[in-house]
CSV table of C-alpha atoms in Angstrom, one decimal:
chain,number,residue,atom,x,y,z
R,1463,MET,CA,-28.7,20.0,9.2
R,1464,ARG,CA,-29.2,16.6,7.3
R,1465,ALA,CA,-27.4,18.1,4.0
R,1466,VAL,CA,-24.0,18.8,5.8
R,1467,SER,CA,-24.6,15.2,7.2
R,1468,ARG,CA,-24.9,13.6,3.6
R,1469,LEU,CA,-21.9,16.2,2.7
R,1470,VAL,CA,-20.2,14.7,5.5
R,1471,ALA,CA,-20.6,11.0,4.4
R,1472,ALA,CA,-19.3,12.2,0.7
R,1473,ALA,CA,-16.4,13.6,1.8
R,1474,THR,CA,-15.4,10.5,3.8
R,1475,LEU,CA,-16.6,8.2,1.3
R,1476,LEU,CA,-14.7,9.5,-1.2
R,1477,VAL,CA,-11.6,9.6,0.7
R,1478,ALA,CA,-11.6,6.2,1.5
R,1479,ALA,CA,-11.9,5.3,-2.0
R,1480,HIS,CA,-8.8,7.6,-2.8
R,1481,ALA,CA,-6.8,5.8,-0.5
R,1482,SER,CA,-8.3,2.0,-1.3
R,1483,ALA,CA,-6.5,3.7,-5.4
R,1484,ARG,CA,-3.2,4.8,-3.3
R,1485,GLU,CA,-2.8,1.9,-1.9
R,1486,SER,CA,-4.0,-0.2,-5.4
R,1487,ASP,CA,-1.5,1.9,-6.4
R,1488,VAL,CA,1.6,0.2,-3.8
R,1489,VAL,CA,0.7,-2.8,-4.4
R,1490,ASP,CA,0.6,-3.2,-8.9
R,1491,ARG,CA,4.1,-1.1,-8.3
R,1492,TRP,CA,5.4,-4.0,-6.0
R,1493,TYR,CA,4.0,-6.9,-8.1
R,1494,GLU,CA,6.0,-5.5,-11.2
R,1495,ALA,CA,8.9,-4.1,-9.2
R,1496,LEU,CA,9.9,-7.5,-7.6
R,1497,LEU,CA,9.1,-9.2,-11.8
R,1498,GLN,CA,11.8,-6.8,-12.1
R,1499,ALA,CA,13.9,-7.2,-9.2
R,1500,ASN,CA,13.5,-3.8,-9.4
R,1501,ARG,CA,16.3,-2.9,-6.5
R,1502,ALA,CA,15.6,1.2,-6.2
R,1503,VAL,CA,11.7,0.8,-7.0
R,1504,LEU,CA,11.1,-2.2,-3.8
R,1505,ALA,CA,13.0,0.5,-1.4
R,1506,ASP,CA,11.1,3.3,-2.0
R,1507,LEU,CA,8.2,1.2,-2.0
R,1508,LEU,CA,9.2,-0.4,1.4
R,1509,ALA,CA,8.8,2.2,4.6
R,1510,ASP,CA,12.7,2.1,5.9
R,1511,ASP,CA,11.6,0.2,9.4
R,1512,ALA,CA,9.5,-2.6,7.1
R,1513,ALA,CA,8.8,-6.5,8.0
R,1514,ILE,CA,8.9,-8.8,6.1
R,1515,ARG,CA,7.9,-12.1,6.7
R,1516,LEU,CA,8.2,-15.8,4.8
R,1517,GLU,CA,5.8,-17.8,7.0
R,1518,ASP,CA,6.0,-21.1,5.5
R,1519,VAL,CA,10.4,-20.9,5.6
R,1520,GLY,CA,10.0,-18.9,8.9
R,1521,VAL,CA,12.4,-15.6,7.4
R,1522,ALA,CA,11.8,-12.3,9.1
R,1523,GLN,CA,13.7,-9.3,6.8
R,1524,THR,CA,14.3,-5.8,7.4
R,1525,LYS,CA,13.9,-3.4,4.6
R,1526,ALA,CA,17.7,-4.2,4.0
R,1527,GLU,CA,17.7,-7.9,3.6
R,1528,PHE,CA,15.5,-8.0,1.5
R,1529,ILE,CA,16.4,-5.7,-0.8
R,1530,ALA,CA,19.9,-7.5,-0.7
R,1531,SER,CA,18.0,-10.7,-1.5
R,1532,MET,CA,17.0,-9.4,-4.3
R,1533,ASP,CA,20.4,-10.9,-5.6
R,1534,GLU,CA,19.0,-14.5,-5.9
R,1535,TRP,CA,16.2,-13.6,-6.5
R,1536,GLU,CA,16.6,-11.8,-9.9
R,1537,GLU,CA,18.5,-15.0,-10.6
R,1538,ALA,CA,15.0,-17.3,-10.2
R,1539,VAL,CA,12.6,-15.1,-11.7
R,1540,VAL,CA,14.0,-15.1,-14.7
R,1541,GLY,CA,10.8,-16.2,-17.8
R,1542,ALA,CA,7.8,-15.6,-14.6
R,1543,ALA,CA,5.4,-14.1,-14.6
R,1544,ILE,CA,2.7,-12.8,-11.3
R,1545,ARG,CA,-0.2,-12.5,-11.5
R,1546,HIS,CA,-2.6,-10.6,-8.3
R,1547,ARG,CA,-6.3,-10.3,-7.4
R,1548,VAL,CA,-6.6,-7.8,-4.0
R,1549,GLU,CA,-9.0,-10.3,-1.5
R,1550,SER,CA,-10.2,-7.6,0.8
R,1551,ARG,CA,-9.5,-4.8,2.7
R,1552,ASP,CA,-9.7,-3.7,5.7
R,1553,GLY,CA,-8.1,-0.4,7.0
R,1554,ASP,CA,-4.4,0.3,5.9
R,1555,ILE,CA,-4.4,-3.7,5.8
R,1556,THR,CA,-4.8,-5.3,2.3
R,1557,THR,CA,-5.1,-8.8,1.5
R,1558,VAL,CA,-3.8,-10.6,-1.3
R,1559,LEU,CA,-4.1,-13.4,-3.2
R,1560,ALA,CA,-0.4,-14.1,-6.0
R,1561,CYS,CA,0.4,-16.1,-8.4
R,1562,TYR,CA,3.7,-16.9,-9.3
R,1563,ASP,CA,4.5,-18.5,-12.4
R,1564,PHE,CA,8.1,-19.8,-12.8
R,1565,PRO,CA,8.5,-21.5,-16.0
R,1566,SER,CA,8.5,-25.1,-14.3
R,1567,ASN,CA,5.9,-24.6,-11.8
R,1568,ASP,CA,3.2,-22.6,-9.8
R,1569,THR,CA,3.1,-20.8,-6.7
R,1570,LEU,CA,-0.4,-19.4,-5.2
R,1571,MET,CA,0.8,-17.2,-2.2
R,1572,ARG,CA,-1.1,-14.8,0.2
R,1573,GLU,CA,0.2,-11.6,0.3
R,1574,THR,CA,-0.3,-9.0,3.7
R,1575,PHE,CA,0.7,-5.8,3.2
R,1576,THR,CA,0.7,-3.0,6.1
R,1577,ILE,CA,0.0,0.0,3.5
R,1578,ARG,CA,1.2,3.5,5.6
R,1579,ALA,CA,1.5,7.0,4.3
R,1580,GLU,CA,1.8,4.7,0.6
R,1581,ARG,CA,4.7,3.2,1.8
R,1582,VAL,CA,4.5,-1.1,3.4
R,1583,VAL,CA,4.9,-1.3,6.8
R,1584,ALA,CA,4.8,-4.7,6.8
R,1585,THR,CA,4.3,-7.9,4.5
R,1586,ALA,CA,4.0,-11.0,5.6
R,1587,GLN,CA,3.7,-14.1,2.6
R,1588,VAL,CA,2.3,-18.0,2.7
R,1589,SER,CA,2.2,-20.3,0.6
R,1590,LEU,CA,-1.4,-21.5,-0.5
R,1591,GLY,CA,-0.5,-24.6,-2.4
R,1592,GLU,CA,1.2,-25.3,-5.9
R,1593,ASN,CA,-1.9,-24.0,-8.8
R,1594,CYS,CA,-3.4,-20.9,-9.2
R,1595,ASP,CA,-6.8,-21.2,-10.5
R,1596,GLY,CA,-8.8,-18.7,-10.1
R,1597,ILE,CA,-5.9,-15.9,-10.2
């Protein structure tokens, strides 16, 4: 019976590790696509009913509204870089610290992603300041 319990525990850990790797892949692809304003990849990563919240400016967007905002974002991100680090994971929620290195300033953000079936179903972003030390 102990062998079965150990096997179940090992299988559970393997499934959790695999899910975590998939979530990391989604987050990595998100930032790469965001930096390029790649509408097709972002649309693929977002669930059809995704909710995007930009807390600092009080904006809530649908998937279509977010993709449409890429026209303006594409101009803003010229010459920029985005560095990110996963801060925590809890179930299907991944919290990330992200530094947006724009040519004239840096912005440190905390971004929370709810990821299900390798799609972002919700994301929220809040500014933490203009210092990206440690990222």
